[in-house]
């Protein structure tokens, strides 16, 4: 009796299936719970990976609920590559689709934030510009284009995701208040950190990443969001080591 | 078959440990007798950040062994060429002292199962595994060492013993072997064979590295011991004794202590390395 990896694999992920014939103990008796060692290894290691990957989700739901959820998730979305550090890409979508969790609408966006932090942790190193590199004449600054570090990420949410993340990650953080929040992730040296973006900040950064000048991006953003605060947004990027180059486009007259 | 020039295992016949990031600064301060480090290749396949920076730093002071846990060499489907390219990149960048993988499968139907799953020892498996190892050694450009698994069950269809199977793979492909003595002990208990008998049949001259690790104890459906290869505690005395039995015949070898779950503080892990050093000290060079 030969055991294909297809049948081994299906029985591994579905404990209601019988242990494949042809697997045995030293006395040629059926393998029985010896097969469960593999079932258990897979489920426990992937559940553990989910706990490590989504500490704030785990805290929000409680470890036992997270175990249960991970057990369903890992069977529906087993890892698609051996890079376990990126496991859980499908988790935000999975959370959004869970009927029983619909009263916690922010969960999916918190999961996106935790994924983005992990991506930032493993992103390529960037070499930030000197802090005074933007201390230039205002007309030069407005004509400048910026390159951002590979670790930089921006998330937009209808929920106060920065406040929820902070409240569940830091001891003395204030209680979250309702409202939409956009988040900037920077990685000064090796530790990624989320920051709350001012209104319009996410739009302005998207325009910079599209290759617009600081001035053009500012005008377009301020037209949509009059209260947009360029200074605060630029300072967050500079302090986070998120700007890796400045090019000033001079118009020839 | 591998070109002799690619046989470049440079691990010292001394204790090493599996590297855990929480031990980084203590390793730099007080490593002795730990003389080399092993990393799981997949944890260093990001684009940058702290993992690669720490590894670069450590590699300036210690020989590094790159130990893959995700290639699925025994898989029925073709090897993942993206993953193979990542391994080639890592090995090319790091130029490690050794490169190893497992006699197991872990990927099927594009699902990675994050466990080392067992293989039947048949002619068909032999051909497939040898083809995959040929491909790995060609792409990565290095000899690889192949590690024996921990077994919890046997396949009715197997026609080869594990030591003969590994010997034949090494003969056909030119790969070296990584002998995990804890895995031998676990499999021998679980499948009721003599661990010394296994070693007597095993081609010790092909061994480039030895693994030691801790296991957990459970029971099967009939109340007989079922050992689980958990890497979560100290190496037990019978495994140290089996190591002595190996070293008497093989002479000194690079010895690695694996501790992957419930990772202890550095002094506890270093004490295990000291015990490995003591075992080496008893062996005439
Ligand atoms: Fe091992």
Short mmCIF file of C-alpha atoms and ligand atoms in Angstrom, two decimals:
data_model
loop_
_atom_site.label_atom_id
_atom_site.label_comp_id
_atom_site.label_asym_id
_atom_site.label_seq_id
_atom_site.Cartn_x
_atom_site.Cartn_y
_atom_site.Cartn_z
CA UNK A 1 0.00 0.00 0.00
CA UNK A 2 1.69 3.21 -1.03
CA UNK A 3 0.84 6.54 0.60
CA UNK A 4 0.85 9.56 -1.69
CA UNK A 5 1.78 12.99 -0.37
CA UNK A 6 -1.63 14.13 -1.58
CA UNK A 7 -3.43 11.79 0.82
CA UNK A 8 -0.93 12.48 3.63
CA UNK A 9 -1.43 16.20 3.12
CA UNK A 10 -5.26 16.05 3.16
CA UNK A 11 -5.34 13.91 6.30
CA UNK A 12 -2.84 16.23 7.94
CA UNK A 13 -5.01 19.32 7.62
CA UNK A 14 -8.34 17.59 8.19
CA UNK A 15 -8.48 15.57 11.42
CA UNK A 16 -11.89 14.15 10.43
CA UNK A 17 -10.21 12.16 7.64
CA UNK A 18 -8.85 8.69 8.48
CA UNK A 19 -5.10 8.17 8.82
CA UNK A 20 -3.90 6.91 5.40
CA UNK A 21 -3.49 3.13 5.07
CA UNK A 22 0.10 2.01 4.77
CA UNK A 23 1.37 4.01 7.76
CA UNK A 24 2.25 1.78 10.69
CA UNK A 25 4.12 1.26 13.93
CA UNK A 26 7.04 -1.12 14.52
CA UNK A 27 4.67 -4.11 14.75
CA UNK A 28 2.94 -3.29 11.46
CA UNK A 29 -0.15 -2.11 13.36
CA UNK A 30 -1.91 1.01 12.01
CA UNK A 31 -0.10 4.26 12.90
CA UNK A 32 -3.08 5.70 14.82
CA UNK A 33 -2.08 8.58 17.03
CA UNK A 34 1.48 8.47 15.73
CA UNK A 35 0.05 10.31 12.72
CA UNK A 36 -1.38 12.89 15.12
CA UNK A 37 2.17 13.94 15.98
CA UNK A 38 2.42 15.42 12.47
CA UNK A 39 -1.10 16.89 12.64
CA UNK A 40 -0.18 18.47 15.93
CA UNK A 41 3.22 19.78 14.77
CA UNK A 42 1.62 21.53 11.81
CA UNK A 43 -1.29 23.03 13.76
CA UNK A 44 0.78 24.09 16.77
CA UNK A 45 3.63 25.61 14.76
CA UNK A 46 1.30 27.59 12.50
CA UNK A 47 -0.86 28.73 15.42
CA UNK A 48 2.28 29.85 17.25
CA UNK A 49 3.40 31.73 14.12
CA UNK A 50 0.04 33.56 14.06
CA UNK A 51 0.36 34.59 17.72
CA UNK A 52 3.82 36.00 17.07
CA UNK A 53 2.76 37.71 13.87
CA UNK A 54 -0.37 39.37 15.28
CA UNK A 55 0.26 40.22 18.96
CA UNK A 56 -2.29 43.04 19.07
CA UNK A 57 -5.03 40.96 17.43
CA UNK A 58 -4.18 38.20 19.95
CA UNK A 59 -4.52 40.68 22.80
CA UNK A 60 -7.80 42.09 21.47
CA UNK A 61 -9.39 38.66 21.04
CA UNK A 62 -7.68 36.82 23.90
CA UNK A 63 -5.17 33.99 23.32
CA UNK A 64 -7.81 31.22 23.35
CA UNK A 65 -10.01 32.89 20.75
CA UNK A 66 -6.87 33.52 18.70
CA UNK A 67 -6.03 29.79 18.89
CA UNK A 68 -9.47 28.93 17.60
CA UNK A 69 -9.34 31.51 14.84
CA UNK A 70 -5.80 30.49 13.81
CA UNK A 71 -6.98 26.86 13.64
CA UNK A 72 -9.63 27.80 11.08
CA UNK A 73 -7.34 30.21 9.23
CA UNK A 74 -4.40 27.83 8.85
CA UNK A 75 -6.64 25.20 7.25
CA UNK A 76 -8.17 27.69 4.83
CA UNK A 77 -4.93 29.54 4.13
CA UNK A 78 -1.88 27.34 4.75
CA UNK A 79 1.43 29.14 4.12
CA UNK A 80 2.16 29.50 0.42
CA UNK A 81 5.94 29.71 0.89
CA UNK A 82 8.57 28.63 3.42
CA UNK A 83 9.10 32.27 4.44
CA UNK A 84 7.16 32.02 7.68
CA UNK A 85 8.08 35.61 8.56
CA UNK A 86 5.49 36.75 6.03
CA UNK A 87 2.78 34.23 6.98
CA UNK A 88 -0.67 35.73 7.44
CA UNK A 89 -0.95 37.92 4.30
CA UNK A 90 -4.51 36.65 3.93
CA UNK A 91 -5.45 37.21 7.57
CA UNK A 92 -6.96 40.72 7.20
CA UNK A 93 -9.31 39.50 4.45
CA UNK A 94 -10.14 36.41 6.51
CA UNK A 95 -11.01 38.57 9.54
CA UNK A 96 -13.13 40.91 7.42
CA UNK A 97 -15.11 37.90 6.18
CA UNK A 98 -15.83 36.43 9.64
CA UNK A 99 -19.52 36.97 10.40
CA UNK A 100 -19.00 36.42 14.15
CA UNK A 101 -16.45 39.25 14.28
CA UNK A 102 -18.44 41.83 12.31
CA UNK A 103 -19.03 43.87 15.49
CA UNK A 104 -15.23 44.42 15.66
CA UNK A 105 -14.94 46.16 12.31
CA UNK A 106 -11.45 47.49 12.99
CA UNK A 107 -9.81 44.05 13.37
CA UNK A 108 -8.91 43.66 9.69
CA UNK A 109 -7.19 47.06 9.62
CA UNK A 110 -5.25 46.26 12.80
CA UNK A 111 -4.10 43.03 11.14
CA UNK A 112 -3.00 45.06 8.10
CA UNK A 113 -1.04 47.33 10.41
CA UNK A 114 0.70 44.37 12.09
CA UNK A 115 1.54 42.88 8.68
CA UNK A 116 2.94 46.21 7.52
CA UNK A 117 5.13 46.44 10.64
CA UNK A 118 6.57 43.01 9.85
CA UNK A 119 7.19 43.92 6.21
CA UNK A 120 8.96 47.07 7.40
CA UNK A 121 11.11 45.00 9.79
CA UNK A 122 12.39 42.84 6.92
CA UNK A 123 12.54 45.58 4.25
CA UNK A 124 15.81 46.49 2.55
CA UNK A 125 18.02 48.95 4.41
CA UNK A 126 17.78 52.60 3.37
CA UNK A 127 20.40 55.29 3.93
CA UNK A 128 18.61 58.37 5.29
CA UNK A 129 19.59 61.87 4.25
CA UNK A 130 21.25 64.16 6.80
CA UNK A 131 18.65 66.00 8.94
CA UNK A 132 19.76 69.38 7.51
CA UNK A 133 19.41 68.26 3.89
CA UNK A 134 16.00 69.96 3.74
CA UNK A 135 17.24 73.20 5.31
CA UNK A 136 17.24 74.88 1.92
CA UNK A 137 15.60 77.90 0.36
CA UNK A 138 11.79 77.53 0.30
CA UNK A 139 11.59 77.72 -3.50
CA UNK A 140 14.17 74.92 -3.76
CA UNK A 141 12.26 72.88 -1.19
CA UNK A 142 9.03 73.21 -3.16
CA UNK A 143 10.83 72.05 -6.32
CA UNK A 144 12.38 69.03 -4.57
CA UNK A 145 11.47 65.39 -5.16
CA UNK A 146 12.02 62.80 -2.43
CA UNK A 147 12.85 59.13 -2.44
CA UNK A 148 11.52 57.22 0.55
CA UNK A 149 13.14 54.23 2.30
CA UNK A 150 11.92 50.72 1.35
CA UNK A 151 10.57 50.24 4.90
CA UNK A 152 8.14 53.18 4.62
CA UNK A 153 4.47 52.18 4.56
CA UNK A 154 1.24 54.14 4.74
CA UNK A 155 -2.11 52.71 5.87
CA UNK A 156 -5.46 54.44 5.71
CA UNK A 157 -8.33 53.36 7.89
CA UNK A 158 -11.87 54.36 8.75
CA UNK A 159 -11.03 53.28 12.31
CA UNK A 160 -8.71 54.75 14.95
CA UNK A 161 -6.12 52.05 14.21
CA UNK A 162 -3.14 53.97 15.52
CA UNK A 163 -4.83 54.59 18.86
CA UNK A 164 -6.04 50.97 19.14
CA UNK A 165 -2.58 49.64 18.26
CA UNK A 166 -0.91 51.99 20.75
CA UNK A 167 -3.41 51.25 23.54
CA UNK A 168 -2.69 47.51 23.18
CA UNK A 169 1.08 47.83 22.78
CA UNK A 170 2.15 50.49 25.25
CA UNK A 171 1.48 50.69 28.99
CA UNK A 172 0.48 54.32 29.37
CA UNK A 173 -1.30 54.97 26.07
CA UNK A 174 -4.61 56.85 26.10
CA UNK A 175 -7.92 55.10 25.43
CA UNK A 176 -8.86 55.16 21.73
CA UNK A 177 -11.52 57.64 20.57
CA UNK A 178 -13.73 57.02 17.54
CA UNK A 179 -12.57 58.38 14.18
CA UNK A 180 -10.60 57.55 11.06
CA UNK A 181 -6.80 57.44 11.31
CA UNK A 182 -4.00 57.16 8.76
CA UNK A 183 -0.71 55.66 9.84
CA UNK A 184 2.86 56.10 8.64
CA UNK A 185 5.38 53.35 9.40
CA UNK A 186 9.04 54.29 9.44
CA UNK A 187 12.06 52.25 10.47
CA UNK A 188 14.83 54.35 11.97
CA UNK A 189 17.66 51.80 11.92
CA UNK A 190 16.02 48.42 12.71
CA UNK A 191 12.83 48.92 14.73
CA UNK A 192 9.70 49.86 12.78
CA UNK A 193 7.34 52.33 14.47
CA UNK A 194 3.87 53.54 13.51
CA UNK A 195 3.02 57.26 13.62
CA UNK A 196 -0.30 59.03 13.35
CA UNK A 197 -0.45 61.07 10.12
CA UNK A 198 -2.18 64.46 10.06
CA UNK A 199 -5.19 64.87 7.76
CA UNK A 200 -4.03 64.76 4.13
CA UNK A 201 -0.64 63.29 5.07
CA UNK A 202 -1.35 59.93 3.42
CA UNK A 203 -2.42 61.68 0.18
CA UNK A 204 0.65 63.89 0.14
CA UNK A 205 3.02 60.91 0.71
CA UNK A 206 1.28 58.96 -2.07
CA UNK A 207 1.91 61.90 -4.43
CA UNK A 208 5.58 62.07 -3.37
CA UNK A 209 5.88 58.34 -4.04
CA UNK A 210 4.36 58.99 -7.48
CA UNK A 211 7.27 61.34 -8.20
CA UNK A 212 5.61 64.72 -7.69
CA UNK A 213 7.61 67.61 -6.23
CA UNK A 214 7.01 68.67 -2.63
CA UNK A 215 5.26 71.82 -3.90
CA UNK A 216 3.02 70.16 -6.47
CA UNK A 217 2.03 67.44 -3.98
CA UNK A 218 1.31 70.13 -1.38
CA UNK A 219 -0.93 72.16 -3.70
CA UNK A 220 -2.95 69.14 -4.78
CA UNK A 221 -3.32 67.92 -1.20
CA UNK A 222 -4.21 71.32 0.29
CA UNK A 223 -6.89 71.74 -2.40
CA UNK A 224 -8.62 68.60 -1.05
CA UNK A 225 -7.67 69.01 2.63
CA UNK A 226 -7.19 72.69 3.46
CA UNK A 227 -5.92 71.92 6.99
CA UNK A 228 -3.10 69.66 5.65
CA UNK A 229 0.05 70.25 7.70
CA UNK A 230 3.12 69.80 5.51
CA UNK A 231 5.59 70.63 8.29
CA UNK A 232 4.37 67.87 10.61
CA UNK A 233 4.29 65.31 7.81
CA UNK A 234 7.82 66.17 6.64
CA UNK A 235 9.10 66.09 10.21
CA UNK A 236 7.67 62.58 10.76
CA UNK A 237 9.47 61.37 7.64
CA UNK A 238 12.75 63.08 8.53
CA UNK A 239 12.77 61.90 12.15
CA UNK A 240 11.95 58.37 11.06
CA UNK A 241 14.92 58.26 8.69
CA UNK A 242 12.39 57.72 5.91
CA UNK A 243 13.84 60.03 3.27
CA UNK A 244 16.77 58.57 1.36
CA UNK A 245 17.34 61.21 -1.31
CA UNK A 246 16.39 64.75 -2.32
CA UNK A 247 16.58 65.94 -5.90
CA UNK A 248 15.90 69.55 -6.75
CA UNK A 249 14.48 70.20 -10.16
CA UNK A 250 15.54 73.64 -11.37
CA UNK A 251 13.56 75.17 -14.16
CA UNK A 252 15.77 76.72 -16.82
CA UNK A 253 14.51 80.10 -17.92
CA UNK B 1 27.51 13.76 -9.08
CA UNK B 2 29.21 16.64 -7.35
CA UNK B 3 32.50 18.15 -8.44
CA UNK B 4 35.18 17.66 -5.74
CA UNK B 5 35.98 21.36 -5.80
CA UNK B 6 32.54 22.13 -4.35
CA UNK B 7 33.09 20.03 -1.23
CA UNK B 8 33.87 22.92 1.03
CA UNK B 9 32.64 22.08 4.49
CA UNK B 10 34.75 24.28 6.77
CA UNK B 11 33.04 23.79 10.16
CA UNK B 12 35.52 23.15 12.99
CA UNK B 13 35.31 19.90 14.99
CA UNK B 14 34.04 21.91 17.95
CA UNK B 15 30.69 22.78 19.56
CA UNK B 16 28.25 25.10 17.83
CA UNK B 17 24.70 26.18 18.70
CA UNK B 18 21.57 27.09 16.80
CA UNK B 19 21.57 30.90 16.73
CA UNK B 20 18.69 32.75 18.41
CA UNK B 21 18.54 36.56 18.11
CA UNK B 22 17.92 36.98 21.86
CA UNK B 23 21.46 35.65 22.47
CA UNK B 24 23.17 38.10 20.09
CA UNK B 25 25.03 40.32 22.55
CA UNK B 26 25.90 37.50 24.97
CA UNK B 27 27.40 35.47 22.13
CA UNK B 28 29.63 38.42 21.28
CA UNK B 29 30.68 38.77 24.94
CA UNK B 30 31.01 35.18 26.07
CA UNK B 31 30.76 32.51 23.39
CA UNK B 32 33.34 30.00 24.58
CA UNK B 33 33.28 27.02 24.01
CA UNK B 34 30.80 27.78 21.22
CA UNK B 35 32.97 28.05 18.12
CA UNK B 36 30.36 28.31 15.35
CA UNK B 37 26.69 29.07 14.77
CA UNK B 38 23.91 27.53 12.74
CA UNK B 39 21.03 29.54 11.28
CA UNK B 40 17.76 28.46 9.71
CA UNK B 41 18.09 29.74 6.16
CA UNK B 42 14.45 30.81 5.85
CA UNK B 43 14.75 33.34 8.69
CA UNK B 44 17.35 35.27 6.69
CA UNK B 45 15.53 35.58 3.41
CA UNK B 46 14.12 39.06 3.98
CA UNK B 47 15.57 42.03 2.12
CA UNK B 48 17.34 43.69 5.06
CA UNK B 49 16.85 44.94 8.59
CA UNK B 50 18.14 43.57 11.87
CA UNK B 51 18.24 39.83 10.99
CA UNK B 52 20.66 40.33 8.10
CA UNK B 53 22.67 43.00 9.97
CA UNK B 54 23.17 40.67 12.95
CA UNK B 55 24.09 37.79 10.68
CA UNK B 56 26.64 39.90 8.81
CA UNK B 57 28.19 40.90 12.12
CA UNK B 58 28.29 37.34 13.50
CA UNK B 59 29.71 35.95 10.28
CA UNK B 60 32.77 38.17 10.71
CA UNK B 61 33.57 36.32 13.95
CA UNK B 62 32.12 32.82 13.63
CA UNK B 63 31.90 30.15 10.95
CA UNK B 64 28.22 29.91 10.01
CA UNK B 65 26.25 26.84 8.99
CA UNK B 66 23.21 27.53 6.80
CA UNK B 67 20.55 24.95 7.64
CA UNK B 68 17.51 24.97 5.36
CA UNK B 69 14.17 23.82 6.74
CA UNK B 70 11.88 24.59 3.82
CA UNK B 71 13.20 23.11 0.58
CA UNK B 72 11.04 19.96 0.65
CA UNK B 73 13.73 17.80 -0.94
CA UNK B 74 11.55 14.71 -0.63
CA UNK B 75 8.53 16.39 -2.23
CA UNK B 76 6.68 14.55 -5.01
CA UNK B 77 6.39 17.82 -6.92
CA UNK B 78 9.34 19.73 -8.46
CA UNK B 79 11.46 21.87 -6.15
CA UNK B 80 10.30 25.48 -5.72
CA UNK B 81 12.73 27.30 -7.99
CA UNK B 82 12.02 30.66 -6.33
CA UNK B 83 13.04 29.18 -3.02
CA UNK B 84 16.11 27.58 -4.54
CA UNK B 85 17.09 30.98 -5.94
CA UNK B 86 16.71 32.52 -2.47
CA UNK B 87 18.98 29.82 -1.02
CA UNK B 88 21.55 30.41 -3.75
CA UNK B 89 21.44 34.12 -2.99
CA UNK B 90 21.89 33.62 0.77
CA UNK B 91 24.72 31.11 0.36
CA UNK B 92 26.39 33.35 -2.25
CA UNK B 93 26.18 36.39 0.04
CA UNK B 94 27.27 34.66 3.24
CA UNK B 95 29.71 32.04 1.89
CA UNK B 96 28.89 29.84 4.90
CA UNK B 97 31.14 27.11 6.29
CA UNK B 98 28.44 24.52 5.63
CA UNK B 99 25.04 24.15 3.99
CA UNK B 100 22.51 21.46 4.93
CA UNK B 101 18.89 20.33 4.47
CA UNK B 102 16.60 17.47 5.50
CA UNK B 103 15.50 14.11 4.18
CA UNK B 104 11.84 15.11 4.37
CA UNK B 105 9.07 16.94 2.56
CA UNK B 106 7.14 20.01 3.68
CA UNK B 107 5.49 21.50 0.59
CA UNK B 108 2.61 20.03 -1.37
CA UNK B 109 0.11 21.58 -3.71
CA UNK B 110 1.91 24.92 -3.11
CA UNK B 111 1.13 24.66 0.62
CA UNK B 112 4.10 24.89 2.96
CA UNK B 113 3.24 22.85 6.08
CA UNK B 114 6.06 24.06 8.36
CA UNK B 115 6.99 20.55 9.48
CA UNK B 116 9.46 17.90 8.32
CA UNK B 117 7.21 15.16 6.96
CA UNK B 118 8.29 11.54 6.47
CA UNK B 119 9.16 9.61 3.33
CA UNK B 120 8.83 5.95 2.35
CA UNK B 121 12.25 4.47 1.61
CA UNK B 122 11.63 3.05 -1.85
CA UNK B 123 13.51 3.08 -5.17
CA UNK B 124 11.10 5.74 -6.45
CA UNK B 125 11.81 8.04 -3.46
CA UNK B 126 15.54 7.41 -3.86
CA UNK B 127 15.52 8.51 -7.50
CA UNK B 128 13.44 11.59 -6.75
CA UNK B 129 15.52 12.69 -3.76
CA UNK B 130 18.78 12.19 -5.68
CA UNK B 131 17.46 14.22 -8.63
CA UNK B 132 16.47 17.02 -6.25
CA UNK B 133 19.83 17.00 -4.46
CA UNK B 134 21.66 17.09 -7.82
CA UNK B 135 19.57 20.13 -8.71
CA UNK B 136 20.21 21.85 -5.36
CA UNK B 137 23.96 21.30 -5.47
CA UNK B 138 24.11 22.51 -9.05
CA UNK B 139 22.08 25.68 -8.43
CA UNK B 140 23.59 26.57 -5.06
CA UNK B 141 27.06 25.59 -6.27
CA UNK B 142 27.96 23.82 -3.04
CA UNK B 143 27.95 20.39 -1.52
CA UNK B 144 24.99 19.98 0.81
CA UNK B 145 24.70 17.82 3.90
CA UNK B 146 21.52 15.76 4.25
CA UNK B 147 20.02 15.20 7.72
CA UNK B 148 18.27 12.03 8.92
CA UNK B 149 14.71 12.66 10.20
CA UNK B 150 12.95 11.82 13.47
CA UNK B 151 10.36 9.14 12.72
CA UNK B 152 7.06 8.60 14.49
CA UNK B 153 5.74 5.95 12.11
CA UNK B 154 6.91 3.67 9.31
CA UNK B 155 5.71 3.14 5.73
CA UNK B 156 4.56 -0.34 4.83
CA UNK B 157 5.95 0.20 1.32
CA UNK B 158 9.57 0.92 2.45
CA UNK B 159 12.17 -1.49 1.08
CA UNK B 160 15.35 0.25 2.29
CA UNK B 161 16.69 0.75 5.80
CA UNK B 162 17.34 4.41 6.59
CA UNK B 163 21.16 4.09 6.91
CA UNK B 164 21.38 2.22 3.58
CA UNK B 165 19.07 4.77 1.97
CA UNK B 166 21.24 7.69 3.16
CA UNK B 167 24.45 5.88 2.09
CA UNK B 168 23.08 5.35 -1.38
CA UNK B 169 21.98 9.01 -1.69
CA UNK B 170 25.46 10.17 -0.65
CA UNK B 171 27.09 7.74 -3.09
CA UNK B 172 24.90 8.81 -6.02
CA UNK B 173 24.88 12.58 -5.46
CA UNK B 174 28.15 13.29 -3.67
CA UNK B 175 26.25 15.05 -0.89
CA UNK B 176 27.56 14.77 2.67
CA UNK B 177 25.50 13.76 5.69
CA UNK B 178 24.36 15.52 8.81
CA UNK B 179 23.90 12.92 11.54
CA UNK B 180 21.32 13.94 14.14
CA UNK B 181 21.95 11.52 17.02
CA UNK B 182 18.83 12.69 18.87
CA UNK B 183 16.78 11.88 15.77
CA UNK B 184 18.39 8.41 15.67
CA UNK B 185 17.50 7.89 19.33
CA UNK B 186 13.93 9.17 18.84
CA UNK B 187 13.34 7.01 15.75
CA UNK B 188 14.94 3.95 17.38
CA UNK B 189 12.64 4.26 20.40
CA UNK B 190 9.56 4.95 18.31
CA UNK B 191 10.20 2.20 15.76
CA UNK B 192 11.83 -0.28 18.10
CA UNK B 193 15.31 -0.70 16.63
CA UNK B 194 18.78 -0.47 18.16
CA UNK B 195 20.32 3.01 17.88
CA UNK B 196 23.82 1.49 18.02
CA UNK B 197 22.83 -0.91 15.25
CA UNK B 198 21.74 2.10 13.18
CA UNK B 199 25.12 3.78 13.74
CA UNK B 200 26.96 0.55 12.83
CA UNK B 201 25.16 0.53 9.48
CA UNK B 202 25.51 4.28 8.88
CA UNK B 203 28.31 5.70 6.66
CA UNK B 204 30.11 7.77 9.32
CA UNK B 205 32.84 8.75 6.85
CA UNK B 206 30.29 10.95 5.06
CA UNK B 207 29.38 12.94 8.18
CA UNK B 208 30.14 16.66 8.01
CA UNK B 209 28.19 17.66 11.13
CA UNK B 210 26.38 16.11 14.10
CA UNK B 211 23.16 17.45 15.68
CA UNK B 212 22.14 17.09 19.31
CA UNK B 213 18.79 18.20 20.68
CA UNK B 214 16.17 17.58 23.33
CA UNK B 215 12.93 15.62 22.88
CA UNK B 216 9.61 15.22 24.70
CA UNK B 217 8.07 11.95 25.87
CA UNK B 218 4.56 10.81 24.97
CA UNK B 219 2.80 7.47 24.45
CA UNK B 220 1.24 5.76 21.44
CA UNK B 221 -2.22 4.08 21.35
CA UNK B 222 -0.78 0.96 23.03
CA UNK B 223 0.93 2.80 25.90
CA UNK B 224 4.41 2.43 24.40
CA UNK B 225 6.84 5.36 24.49
CA UNK B 226 6.51 7.85 21.67
CA UNK B 227 9.29 10.43 21.66
CA UNK B 228 8.70 13.80 20.03
CA UNK B 229 11.58 15.74 18.53
CA UNK B 230 10.74 19.11 20.10
CA UNK B 231 14.16 20.82 20.54
CA UNK B 232 12.74 22.35 23.70
CA UNK B 233 14.97 21.01 26.50
CA UNK B 234 18.35 19.55 27.45
CA UNK B 235 19.85 16.64 25.56
CA UNK B 236 19.16 13.45 27.55
CA UNK B 237 21.90 11.13 28.87
CA UNK B 238 21.24 8.22 26.47
CA UNK B 239 21.70 10.64 23.54
CA UNK B 240 25.04 11.85 24.97
CA UNK B 241 26.01 8.17 25.31
CA UNK B 242 25.04 7.57 21.68
CA UNK B 243 27.17 10.56 20.71
CA UNK B 244 30.15 8.98 22.50
CA UNK B 245 29.50 5.76 20.59
CA UNK B 246 29.56 7.71 17.30
CA UNK B 247 32.64 9.80 18.11
CA UNK B 248 34.66 6.70 19.12
CA UNK B 249 34.25 5.47 15.57
CA UNK B 250 34.15 8.71 13.60
CA UNK B 251 36.72 10.82 15.45
CA UNK B 252 36.00 14.49 16.28
CA UNK B 253 33.21 16.20 14.31
CA UNK B 254 31.44 19.58 14.39
CA UNK B 255 28.73 19.19 17.09
CA UNK B 256 25.61 21.35 17.08
CA UNK B 257 23.18 21.81 19.98
CA UNK B 258 19.67 22.63 18.70
CA UNK B 259 17.23 24.38 21.04
CA UNK B 260 14.31 25.93 19.12
CA UNK B 261 11.31 26.07 21.45
CA UNK B 262 11.21 27.42 25.02
CA UNK B 263 14.64 28.84 24.21
CA UNK B 264 16.64 29.19 27.46
CA UNK B 265 18.98 31.93 28.61
CA UNK B 266 22.43 31.88 27.08
CA UNK B 267 24.24 30.23 30.06
CA UNK B 268 21.94 27.18 29.83
CA UNK B 269 22.61 26.74 26.12
CA UNK B 270 26.31 27.36 26.63
CA UNK B 271 26.35 24.64 29.31
CA UNK B 272 25.07 22.18 26.70
CA UNK B 273 27.89 23.27 24.40
CA UNK B 274 30.33 22.65 27.27
CA UNK B 275 29.02 19.12 27.58
CA UNK B 276 29.59 18.68 23.83
CA UNK B 277 33.15 19.98 24.29
CA UNK B 278 33.70 17.40 27.04
CA UNK B 279 32.54 14.65 24.68
CA UNK B 280 34.99 15.90 22.04
CA UNK B 281 37.83 16.09 24.58
CA UNK B 282 37.47 12.36 25.26
CA UNK B 283 38.00 11.47 21.60
CA UNK B 284 41.53 10.98 20.28
CA UNK B 285 41.93 13.31 17.29
FE1 LIG C 1 18.58 18.22 13.60
#
